[in-house]
CSV table of C-alpha atoms in Angstrom, one decimal:
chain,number,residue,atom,x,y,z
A,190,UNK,CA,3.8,0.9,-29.0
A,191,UNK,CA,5.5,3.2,-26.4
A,192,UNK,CA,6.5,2.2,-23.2
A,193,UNK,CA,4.5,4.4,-21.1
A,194,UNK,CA,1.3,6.0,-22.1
A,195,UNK,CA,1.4,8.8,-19.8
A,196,UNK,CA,-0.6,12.1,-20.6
A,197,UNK,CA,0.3,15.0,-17.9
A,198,UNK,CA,-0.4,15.4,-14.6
A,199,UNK,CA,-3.5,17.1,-13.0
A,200,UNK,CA,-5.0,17.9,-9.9
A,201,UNK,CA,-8.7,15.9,-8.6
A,202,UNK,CA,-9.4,18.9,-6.1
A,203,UNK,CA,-9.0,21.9,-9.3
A,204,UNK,CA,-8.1,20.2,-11.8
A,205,UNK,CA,-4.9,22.4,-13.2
A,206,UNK,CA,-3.1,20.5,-15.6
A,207,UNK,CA,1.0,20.1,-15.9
A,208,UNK,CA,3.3,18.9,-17.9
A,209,UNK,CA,4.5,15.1,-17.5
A,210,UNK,CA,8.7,16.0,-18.1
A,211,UNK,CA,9.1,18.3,-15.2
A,212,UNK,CA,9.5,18.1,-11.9
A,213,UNK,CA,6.4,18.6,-9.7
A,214,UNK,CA,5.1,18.0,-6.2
A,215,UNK,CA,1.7,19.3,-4.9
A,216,UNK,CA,-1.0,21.1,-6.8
A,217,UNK,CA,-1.0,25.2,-6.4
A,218,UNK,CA,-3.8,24.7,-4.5
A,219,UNK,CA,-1.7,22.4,-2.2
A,220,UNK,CA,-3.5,19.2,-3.4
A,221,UNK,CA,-1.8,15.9,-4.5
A,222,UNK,CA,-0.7,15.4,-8.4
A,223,UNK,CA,-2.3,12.1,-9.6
A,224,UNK,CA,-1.1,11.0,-13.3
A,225,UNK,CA,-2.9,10.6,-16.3
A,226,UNK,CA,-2.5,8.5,-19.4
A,227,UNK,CA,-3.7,8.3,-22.7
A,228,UNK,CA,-6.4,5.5,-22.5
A,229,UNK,CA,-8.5,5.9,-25.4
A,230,UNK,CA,-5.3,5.1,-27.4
A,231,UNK,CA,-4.1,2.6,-25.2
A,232,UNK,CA,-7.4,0.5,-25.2
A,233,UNK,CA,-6.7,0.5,-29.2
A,234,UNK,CA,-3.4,-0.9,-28.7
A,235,UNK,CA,-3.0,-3.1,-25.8
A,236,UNK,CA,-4.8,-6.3,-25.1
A,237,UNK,CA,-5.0,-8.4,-21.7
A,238,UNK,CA,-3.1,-11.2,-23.9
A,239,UNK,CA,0.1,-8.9,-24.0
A,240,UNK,CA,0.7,-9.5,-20.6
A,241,UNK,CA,1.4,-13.5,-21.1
A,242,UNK,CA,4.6,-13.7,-22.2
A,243,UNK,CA,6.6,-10.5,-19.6
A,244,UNK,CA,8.5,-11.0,-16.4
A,245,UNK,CA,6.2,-11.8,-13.4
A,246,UNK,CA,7.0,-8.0,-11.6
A,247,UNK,CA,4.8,-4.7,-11.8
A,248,UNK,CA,6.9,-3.4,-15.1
A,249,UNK,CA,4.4,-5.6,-16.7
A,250,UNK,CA,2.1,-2.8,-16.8
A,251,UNK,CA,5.0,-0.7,-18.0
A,252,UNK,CA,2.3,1.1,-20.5
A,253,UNK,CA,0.3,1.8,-17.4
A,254,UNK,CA,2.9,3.2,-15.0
A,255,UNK,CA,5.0,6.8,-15.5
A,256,UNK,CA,8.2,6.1,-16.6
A,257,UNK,CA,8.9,7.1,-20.4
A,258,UNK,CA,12.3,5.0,-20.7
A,259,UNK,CA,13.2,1.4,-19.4
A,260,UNK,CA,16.6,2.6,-19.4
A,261,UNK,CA,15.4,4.8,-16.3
A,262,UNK,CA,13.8,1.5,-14.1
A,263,UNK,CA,14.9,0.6,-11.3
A,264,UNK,CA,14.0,-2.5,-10.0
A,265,UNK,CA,14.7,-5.5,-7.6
A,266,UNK,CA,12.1,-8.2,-9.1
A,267,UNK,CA,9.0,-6.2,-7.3
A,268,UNK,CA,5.6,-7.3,-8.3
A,269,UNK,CA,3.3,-10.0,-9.1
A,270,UNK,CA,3.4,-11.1,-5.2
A,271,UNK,CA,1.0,-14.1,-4.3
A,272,UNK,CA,-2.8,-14.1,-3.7
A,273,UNK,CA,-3.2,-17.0,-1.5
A,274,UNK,CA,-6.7,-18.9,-0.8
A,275,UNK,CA,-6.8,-18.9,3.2
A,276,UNK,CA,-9.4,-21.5,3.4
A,277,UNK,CA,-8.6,-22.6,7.1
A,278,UNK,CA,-9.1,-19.0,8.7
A,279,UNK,CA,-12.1,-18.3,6.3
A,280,UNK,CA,-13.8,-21.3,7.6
A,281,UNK,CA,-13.1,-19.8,10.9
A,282,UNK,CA,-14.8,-16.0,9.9
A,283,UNK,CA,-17.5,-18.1,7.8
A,284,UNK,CA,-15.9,-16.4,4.7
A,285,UNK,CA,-15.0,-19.7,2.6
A,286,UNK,CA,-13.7,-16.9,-0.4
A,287,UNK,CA,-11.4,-15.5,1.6
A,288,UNK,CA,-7.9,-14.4,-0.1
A,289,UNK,CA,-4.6,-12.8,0.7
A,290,UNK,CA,-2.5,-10.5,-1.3
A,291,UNK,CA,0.6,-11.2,0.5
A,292,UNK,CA,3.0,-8.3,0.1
A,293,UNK,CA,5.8,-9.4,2.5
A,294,UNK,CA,7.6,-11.6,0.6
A,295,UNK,CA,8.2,-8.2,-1.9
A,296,UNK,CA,11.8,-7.2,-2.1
A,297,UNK,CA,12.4,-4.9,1.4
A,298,UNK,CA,9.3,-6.6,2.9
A,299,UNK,CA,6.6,-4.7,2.6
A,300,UNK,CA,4.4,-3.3,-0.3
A,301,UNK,CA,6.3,0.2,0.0
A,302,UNK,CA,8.9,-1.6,-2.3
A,303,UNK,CA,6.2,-0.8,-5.3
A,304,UNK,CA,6.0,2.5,-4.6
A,305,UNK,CA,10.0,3.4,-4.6
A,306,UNK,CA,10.2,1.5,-7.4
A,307,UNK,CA,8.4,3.8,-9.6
A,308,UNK,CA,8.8,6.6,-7.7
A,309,UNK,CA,12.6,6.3,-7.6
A,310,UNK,CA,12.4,5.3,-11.4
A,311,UNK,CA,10.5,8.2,-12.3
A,312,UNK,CA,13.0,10.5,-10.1
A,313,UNK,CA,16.0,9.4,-11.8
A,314,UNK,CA,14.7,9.8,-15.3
A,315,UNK,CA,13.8,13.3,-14.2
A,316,UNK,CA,17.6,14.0,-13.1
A,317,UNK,CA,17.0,14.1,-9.1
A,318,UNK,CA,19.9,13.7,-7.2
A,319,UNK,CA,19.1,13.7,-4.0
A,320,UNK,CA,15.7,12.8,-2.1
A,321,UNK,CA,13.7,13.2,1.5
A,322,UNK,CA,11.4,11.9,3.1
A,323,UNK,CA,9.4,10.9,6.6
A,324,UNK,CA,8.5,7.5,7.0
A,325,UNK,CA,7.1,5.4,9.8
A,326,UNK,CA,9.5,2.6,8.8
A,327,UNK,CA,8.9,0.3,5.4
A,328,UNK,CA,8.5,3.3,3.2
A,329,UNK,CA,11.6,5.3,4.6
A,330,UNK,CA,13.8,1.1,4.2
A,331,UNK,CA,12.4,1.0,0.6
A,332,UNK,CA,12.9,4.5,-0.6
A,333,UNK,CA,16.7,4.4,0.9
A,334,UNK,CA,17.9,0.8,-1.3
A,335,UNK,CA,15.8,1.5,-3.9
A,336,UNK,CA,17.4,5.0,-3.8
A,337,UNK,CA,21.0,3.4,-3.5
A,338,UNK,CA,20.2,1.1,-6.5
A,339,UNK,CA,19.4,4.3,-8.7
A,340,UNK,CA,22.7,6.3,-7.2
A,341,UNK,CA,20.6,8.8,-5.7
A,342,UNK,CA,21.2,10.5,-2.5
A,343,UNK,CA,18.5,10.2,0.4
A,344,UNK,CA,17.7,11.7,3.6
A,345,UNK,CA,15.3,9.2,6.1
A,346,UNK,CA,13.5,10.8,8.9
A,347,UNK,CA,11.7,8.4,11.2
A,348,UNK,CA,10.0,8.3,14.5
A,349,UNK,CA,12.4,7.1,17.3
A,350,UNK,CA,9.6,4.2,17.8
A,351,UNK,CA,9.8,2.5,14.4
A,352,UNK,CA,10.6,-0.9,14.0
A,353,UNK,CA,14.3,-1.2,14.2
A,354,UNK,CA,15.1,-3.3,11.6
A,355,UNK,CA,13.7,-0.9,9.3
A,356,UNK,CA,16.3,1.9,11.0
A,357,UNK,CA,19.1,-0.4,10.3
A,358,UNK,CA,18.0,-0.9,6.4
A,359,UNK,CA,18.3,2.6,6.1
A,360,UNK,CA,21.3,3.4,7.6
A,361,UNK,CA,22.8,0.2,5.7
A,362,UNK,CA,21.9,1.8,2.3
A,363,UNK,CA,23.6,5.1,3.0
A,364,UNK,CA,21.4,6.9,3.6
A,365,UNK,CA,21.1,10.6,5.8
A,366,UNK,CA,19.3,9.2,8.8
A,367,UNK,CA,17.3,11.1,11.3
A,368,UNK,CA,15.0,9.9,14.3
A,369,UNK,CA,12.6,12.0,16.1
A,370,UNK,CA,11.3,11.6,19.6
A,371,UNK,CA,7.6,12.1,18.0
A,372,UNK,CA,5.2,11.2,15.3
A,373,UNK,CA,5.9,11.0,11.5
A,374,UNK,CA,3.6,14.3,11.3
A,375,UNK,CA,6.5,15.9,13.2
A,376,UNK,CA,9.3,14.1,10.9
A,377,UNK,CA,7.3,15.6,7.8
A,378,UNK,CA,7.6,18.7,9.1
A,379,UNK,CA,11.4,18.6,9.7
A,380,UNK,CA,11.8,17.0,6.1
A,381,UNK,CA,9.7,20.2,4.7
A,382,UNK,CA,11.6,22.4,6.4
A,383,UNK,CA,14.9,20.4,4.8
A,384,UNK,CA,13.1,20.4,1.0
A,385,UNK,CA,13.0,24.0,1.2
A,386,UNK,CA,16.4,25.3,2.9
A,387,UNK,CA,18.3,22.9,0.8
A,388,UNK,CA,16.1,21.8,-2.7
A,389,UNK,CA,16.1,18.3,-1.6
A,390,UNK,CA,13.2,16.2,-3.9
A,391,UNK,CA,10.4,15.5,-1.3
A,392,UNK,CA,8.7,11.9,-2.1
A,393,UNK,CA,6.7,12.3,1.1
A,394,UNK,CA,3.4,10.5,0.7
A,395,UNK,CA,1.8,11.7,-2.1
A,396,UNK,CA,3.8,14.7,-2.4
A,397,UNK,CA,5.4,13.6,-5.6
A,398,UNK,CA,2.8,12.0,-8.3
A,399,UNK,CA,4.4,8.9,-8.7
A,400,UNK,CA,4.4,6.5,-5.4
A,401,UNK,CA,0.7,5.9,-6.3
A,402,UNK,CA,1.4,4.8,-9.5
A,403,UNK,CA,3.8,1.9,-8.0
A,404,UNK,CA,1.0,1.2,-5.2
A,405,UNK,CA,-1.6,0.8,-7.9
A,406,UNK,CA,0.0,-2.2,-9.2
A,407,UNK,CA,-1.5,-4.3,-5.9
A,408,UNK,CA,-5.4,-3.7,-7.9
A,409,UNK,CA,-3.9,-4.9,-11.2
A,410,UNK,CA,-2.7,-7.7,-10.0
A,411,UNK,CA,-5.5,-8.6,-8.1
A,412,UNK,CA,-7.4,-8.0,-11.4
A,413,UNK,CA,-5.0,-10.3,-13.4
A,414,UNK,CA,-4.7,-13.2,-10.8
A,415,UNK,CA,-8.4,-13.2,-10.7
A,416,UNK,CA,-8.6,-14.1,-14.8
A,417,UNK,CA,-10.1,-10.0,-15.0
A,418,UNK,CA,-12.8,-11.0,-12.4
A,419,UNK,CA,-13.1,-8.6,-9.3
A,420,UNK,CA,-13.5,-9.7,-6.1
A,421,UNK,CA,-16.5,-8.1,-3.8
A,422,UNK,CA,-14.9,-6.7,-1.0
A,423,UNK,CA,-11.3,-5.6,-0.7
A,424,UNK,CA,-9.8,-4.4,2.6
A,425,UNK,CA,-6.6,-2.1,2.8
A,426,UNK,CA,-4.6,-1.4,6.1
A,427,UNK,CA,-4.8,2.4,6.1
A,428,UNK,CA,-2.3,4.8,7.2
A,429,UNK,CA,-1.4,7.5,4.4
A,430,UNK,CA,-4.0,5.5,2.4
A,431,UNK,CA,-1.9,5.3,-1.0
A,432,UNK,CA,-2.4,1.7,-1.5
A,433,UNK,CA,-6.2,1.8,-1.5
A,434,UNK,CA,-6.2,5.0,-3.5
A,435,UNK,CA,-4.1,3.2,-6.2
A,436,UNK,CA,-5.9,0.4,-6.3
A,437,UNK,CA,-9.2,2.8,-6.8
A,438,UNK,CA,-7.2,4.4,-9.5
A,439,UNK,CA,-6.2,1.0,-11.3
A,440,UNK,CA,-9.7,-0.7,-11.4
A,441,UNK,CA,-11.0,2.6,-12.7
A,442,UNK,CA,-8.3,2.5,-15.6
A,443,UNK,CA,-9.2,-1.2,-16.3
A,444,UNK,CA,-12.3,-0.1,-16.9
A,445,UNK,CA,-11.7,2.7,-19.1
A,446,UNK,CA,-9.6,0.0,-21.3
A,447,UNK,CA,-12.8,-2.2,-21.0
A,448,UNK,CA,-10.7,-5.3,-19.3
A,449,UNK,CA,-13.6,-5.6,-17.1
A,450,UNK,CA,-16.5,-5.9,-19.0
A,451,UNK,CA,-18.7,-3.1,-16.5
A,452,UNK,CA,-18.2,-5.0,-13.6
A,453,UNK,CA,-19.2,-3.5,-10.4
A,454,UNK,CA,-16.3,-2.0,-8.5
A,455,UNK,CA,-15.4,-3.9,-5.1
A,456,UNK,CA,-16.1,-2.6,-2.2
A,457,UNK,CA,-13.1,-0.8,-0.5
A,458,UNK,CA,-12.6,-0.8,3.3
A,459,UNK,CA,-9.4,1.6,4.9
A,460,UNK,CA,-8.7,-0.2,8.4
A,461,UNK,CA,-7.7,1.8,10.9
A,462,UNK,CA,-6.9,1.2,15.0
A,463,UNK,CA,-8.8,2.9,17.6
A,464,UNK,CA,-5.8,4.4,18.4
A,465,UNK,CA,-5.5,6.4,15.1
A,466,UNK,CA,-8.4,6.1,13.8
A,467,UNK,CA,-8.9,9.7,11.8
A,468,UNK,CA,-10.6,8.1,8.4
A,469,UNK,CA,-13.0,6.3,10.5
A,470,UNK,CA,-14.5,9.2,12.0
A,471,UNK,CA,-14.6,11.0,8.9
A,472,UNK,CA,-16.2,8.2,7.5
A,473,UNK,CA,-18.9,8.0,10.0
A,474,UNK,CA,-20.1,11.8,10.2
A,475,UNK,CA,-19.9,11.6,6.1
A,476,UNK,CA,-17.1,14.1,5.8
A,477,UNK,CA,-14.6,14.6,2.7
A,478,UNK,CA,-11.8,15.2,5.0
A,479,UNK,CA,-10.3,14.3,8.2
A,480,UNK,CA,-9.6,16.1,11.6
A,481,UNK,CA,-6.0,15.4,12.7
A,482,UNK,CA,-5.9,12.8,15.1
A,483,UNK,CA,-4.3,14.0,18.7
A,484,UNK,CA,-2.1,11.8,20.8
A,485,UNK,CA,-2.2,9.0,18.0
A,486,UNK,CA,-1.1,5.7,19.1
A,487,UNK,CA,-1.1,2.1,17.7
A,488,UNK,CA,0.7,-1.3,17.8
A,489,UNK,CA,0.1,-1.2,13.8
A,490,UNK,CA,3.1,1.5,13.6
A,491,UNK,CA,2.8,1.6,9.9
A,492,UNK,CA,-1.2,3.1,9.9
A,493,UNK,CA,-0.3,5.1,12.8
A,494,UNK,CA,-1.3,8.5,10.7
A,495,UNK,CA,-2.8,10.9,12.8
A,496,UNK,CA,-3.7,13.2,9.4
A,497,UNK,CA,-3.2,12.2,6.0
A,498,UNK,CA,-2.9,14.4,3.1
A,499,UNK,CA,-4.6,12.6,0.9
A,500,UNK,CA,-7.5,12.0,3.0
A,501,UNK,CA,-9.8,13.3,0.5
A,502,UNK,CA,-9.2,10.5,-2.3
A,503,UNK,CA,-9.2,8.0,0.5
A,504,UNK,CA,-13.1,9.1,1.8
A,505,UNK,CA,-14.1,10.0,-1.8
A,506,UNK,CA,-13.1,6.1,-2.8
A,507,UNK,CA,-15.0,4.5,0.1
A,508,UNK,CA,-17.7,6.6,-1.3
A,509,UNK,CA,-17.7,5.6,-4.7
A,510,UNK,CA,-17.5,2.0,-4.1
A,511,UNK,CA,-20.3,1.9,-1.5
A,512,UNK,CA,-17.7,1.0,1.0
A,513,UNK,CA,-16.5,1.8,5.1
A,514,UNK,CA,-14.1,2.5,6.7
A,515,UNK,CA,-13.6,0.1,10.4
A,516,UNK,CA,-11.5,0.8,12.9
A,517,UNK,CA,-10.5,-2.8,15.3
A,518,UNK,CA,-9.7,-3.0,18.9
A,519,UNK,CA,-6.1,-2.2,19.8
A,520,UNK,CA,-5.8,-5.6,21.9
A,521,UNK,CA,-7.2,-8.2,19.6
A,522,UNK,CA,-4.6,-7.3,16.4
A,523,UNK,CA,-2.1,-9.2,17.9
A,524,UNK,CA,-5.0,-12.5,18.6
A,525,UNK,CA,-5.5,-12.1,14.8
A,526,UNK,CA,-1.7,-12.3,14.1
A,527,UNK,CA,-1.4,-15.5,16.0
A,528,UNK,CA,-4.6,-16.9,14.8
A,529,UNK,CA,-3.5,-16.1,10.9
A,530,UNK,CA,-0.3,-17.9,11.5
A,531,UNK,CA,-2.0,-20.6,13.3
A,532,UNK,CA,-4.4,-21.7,11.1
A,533,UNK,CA,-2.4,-20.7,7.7
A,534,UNK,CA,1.5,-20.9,7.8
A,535,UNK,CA,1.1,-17.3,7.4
A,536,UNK,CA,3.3,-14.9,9.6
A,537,UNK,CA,1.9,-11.7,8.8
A,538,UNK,CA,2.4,-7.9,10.2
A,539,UNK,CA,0.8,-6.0,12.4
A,540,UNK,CA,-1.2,-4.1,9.9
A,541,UNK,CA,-2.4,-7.3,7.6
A,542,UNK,CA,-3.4,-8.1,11.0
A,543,UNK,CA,-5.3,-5.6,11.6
A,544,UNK,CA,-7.5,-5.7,8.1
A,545,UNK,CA,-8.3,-9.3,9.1
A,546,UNK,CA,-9.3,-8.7,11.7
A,547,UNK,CA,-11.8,-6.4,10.1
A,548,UNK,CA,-12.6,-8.9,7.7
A,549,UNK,CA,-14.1,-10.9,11.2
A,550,UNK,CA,-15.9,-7.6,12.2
A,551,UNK,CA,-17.6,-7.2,9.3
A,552,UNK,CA,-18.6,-10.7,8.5
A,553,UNK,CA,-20.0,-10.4,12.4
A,554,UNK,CA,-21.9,-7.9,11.0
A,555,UNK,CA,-23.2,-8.9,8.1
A,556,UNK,CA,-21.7,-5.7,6.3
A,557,UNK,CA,-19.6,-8.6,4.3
A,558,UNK,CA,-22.0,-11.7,3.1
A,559,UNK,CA,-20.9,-15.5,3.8
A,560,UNK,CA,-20.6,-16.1,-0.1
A,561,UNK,CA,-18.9,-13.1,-1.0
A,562,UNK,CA,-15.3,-12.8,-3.1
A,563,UNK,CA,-13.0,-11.1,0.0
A,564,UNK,CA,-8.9,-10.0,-0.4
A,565,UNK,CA,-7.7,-8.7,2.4
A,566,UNK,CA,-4.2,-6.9,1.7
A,567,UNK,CA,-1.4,-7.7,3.9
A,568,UNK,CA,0.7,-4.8,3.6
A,569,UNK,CA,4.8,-6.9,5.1
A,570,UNK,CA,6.5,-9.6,6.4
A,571,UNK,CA,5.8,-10.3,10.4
A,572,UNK,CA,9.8,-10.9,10.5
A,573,UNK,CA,9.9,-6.9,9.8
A,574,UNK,CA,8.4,-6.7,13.8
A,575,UNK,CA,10.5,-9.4,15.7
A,576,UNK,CA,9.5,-7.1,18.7
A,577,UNK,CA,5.7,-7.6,18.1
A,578,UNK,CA,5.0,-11.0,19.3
A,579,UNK,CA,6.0,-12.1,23.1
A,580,UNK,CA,6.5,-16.0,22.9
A,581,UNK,CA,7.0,-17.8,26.3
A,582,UNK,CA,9.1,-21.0,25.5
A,583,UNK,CA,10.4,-23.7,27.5
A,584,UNK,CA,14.0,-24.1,27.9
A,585,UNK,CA,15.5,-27.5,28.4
A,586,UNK,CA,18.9,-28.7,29.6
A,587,UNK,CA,21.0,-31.0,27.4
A,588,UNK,CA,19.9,-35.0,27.6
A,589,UNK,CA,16.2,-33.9,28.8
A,590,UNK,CA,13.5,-35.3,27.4
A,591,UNK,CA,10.9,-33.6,25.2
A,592,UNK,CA,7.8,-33.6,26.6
A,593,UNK,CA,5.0,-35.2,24.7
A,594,UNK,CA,4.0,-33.2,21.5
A,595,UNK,CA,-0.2,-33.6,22.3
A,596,UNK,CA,0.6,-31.7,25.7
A,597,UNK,CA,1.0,-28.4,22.8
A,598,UNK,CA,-1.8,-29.5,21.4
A,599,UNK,CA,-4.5,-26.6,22.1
């Protein structure tokens, strides 16, 4: 067997082909690259029962991902993170089947660790040697160690309003760091404007083919940890929207290998804030693309994307699956964070926040049944946002007494 099935490349808006061994970036026609593999051979060759015996990380799927040569991987141990019952807080939403894919305990801590690793796998097989990108935070962290692991150079542009610890990752890896008293639509355009002058490799979202690939891993995972049976309703935090288009793009090539016997495809549901809220709208008035989202503005920094380029395979997955997209009230994200730790152990950030929160909208509304299969992705680790959470607590001098523990009782 080979260690990667991959095809070529091609383009979902015009569908130009390319080759897989070069370097490439967007379509002609300005569109994102998604990859391609050879499935028909695949399903001849590789079996759900493969999978038993390999390391519990994404290079599992190693036939399903992009990169030709394991010589080429570069990896911390990402993958295979936990899918957690949450039976306490789905009691509380009257969704007993409630589940969490709990990406913060990924190396970096957040789910943007899958997508480095592949891409920055894929990059060092094709010979890059130095990278750029703009990043509202996790992705910019994961892409600048996983880019020092592979001896690659990288330049980091973020907005001067990310999380700081996610500033100090980068600047700890090596890495060219920039901040920018604006959005990340204004970092991208500093970073294109850096690609071209000075042939930098731009893995800006969805700008290079392979991030996806990495992200996609979340829906084979879920398929695998659910013995190859698919949950109804899956609910993604969405912000450049490359985790729900990956997982789209996995459950569709589990079903061209037949693991999933023709079940129904989950229903997907992109999150958004009010404050940024661009899918939504687009969602609502039944468009294939979004408007760009003025004076954008959320405590969920990471979905804070006032236009994303791959807005189009976002809307055109919500479709498919008979899906929505939901955008939740700017001052109950942080209730939800508090109530998920509170009734679960769970310390989640902002943006799992956020889609759980929308898991309680839509069970309020019926648009998600009481009995129905529910994952709900949380996307890092609350510790990423020590600045999120305002905590009043009592300070007491040396000999005090504590005072009784039922007067915390609430």
């Amino acid at each position: 067997m080979d260690y990667s099935y991959i095809s070529h490349l091609y383009c979902p808006k015009c569908l130009q082909t390319y080759e897989k061994d070069a370097i490439h970036h967007l379509c002609d026609c300005g569109a994102p690259l998604l990859v391609e593999y050879n499935l028909d051979r695949l399903a001849k060759e590789w079996r759900p029962a493969d999978l038993e015996r390999r390391k519990p990380d994404l290079w599992r799927y190693h036939e399903l991902l992009p990169v030709q040569s394991e010589e080429h991987v570069t990896t911390m141990g990402e993958g295979m993170t936990p899918l957690l019952s949450m039976p306490t807080l789905g009691e509380d939403m009257e969704l007993p089947n409630l589940l969490m894919k709990d990406e913060g305990i990924i190396p970096t801590g957040a789910f943007k660790a899958r997508g480095a690793a592949v891409g920055v796998s894929k990059a060092k097989e094709l010979g890059v040697e130095a990278l750029a990108m703009p990043t509202n935070g996790n992705a910019g962290a994961a892409w600048a160690l996983y880019a020092a692991r592979a001896h690659i150079s990288s330049t980091i542009v973020m907005p001067v309003d990310a999380p700081s610890i996610t500033r100090n990752e980068c600047a700890l890896s090596g890495a060219n760091l920039f901040l920018v008293n604006g959005l990340i639509s204004d970092a991208g355009k500093m970073v294109a404007e850096a690609v071209k002058k000075q042939g930098l490799y731009d893995v800006s979202t969805l700008k290079e083919p392979y991030r996806i690939e990495g992200k996609k891993t979340m829906g084979l995972e879920i398929a695998e940890q659910l013995n190859w049976k698919l949950p109804d309703v899956i609910l993604y935090p969405t912000g450049g929207g490359v985790g729900l288009i990956g997982i789209y793009k996995a459950l569709q090539e589990l079903q061209a290998l037949g693991w999933l016997e023709g079940q129904k495809m989950p229903r997907l549901v992109a999150v958004q804030a009010e404050g940024c809220a661009p899918i939504v709208e687009a969602w609502k008035q039944g468009k294939t693309e979004s408007v760009f989202w003025e004076n954008s503005q959320t405590q969920a920094f990471g979905i804070n994307v006032p236009k994303a380029i791959g807005d189009f395979l976002i809307l055109h997955a919500l479709y498919e699956t008979d899906g929505c997209a939901i955008a939740v009230e700017e001052d109950e994200i942080l209730k939800e964070l508090k109530q998920v730790a509170k009734l679960e152990g769970s310390f989640v950030c902002p943006e799992g926040a956020a889609a759980f929160l929308a898991a309680r909208r839509l069970r309020e509304q019926n648009w998600i049944k009481q009995e129905e299969s529910v994952v709900v992705l949380n996307t890092g680790a609350g510790i990423k946002y020590p600045d999120t959470a305002e905590v009043d607590v009592p300070v007491l001098e040396p000999g005090e007494s504590l005072p009784l523990a039922s007067s915390f009782v609430k």
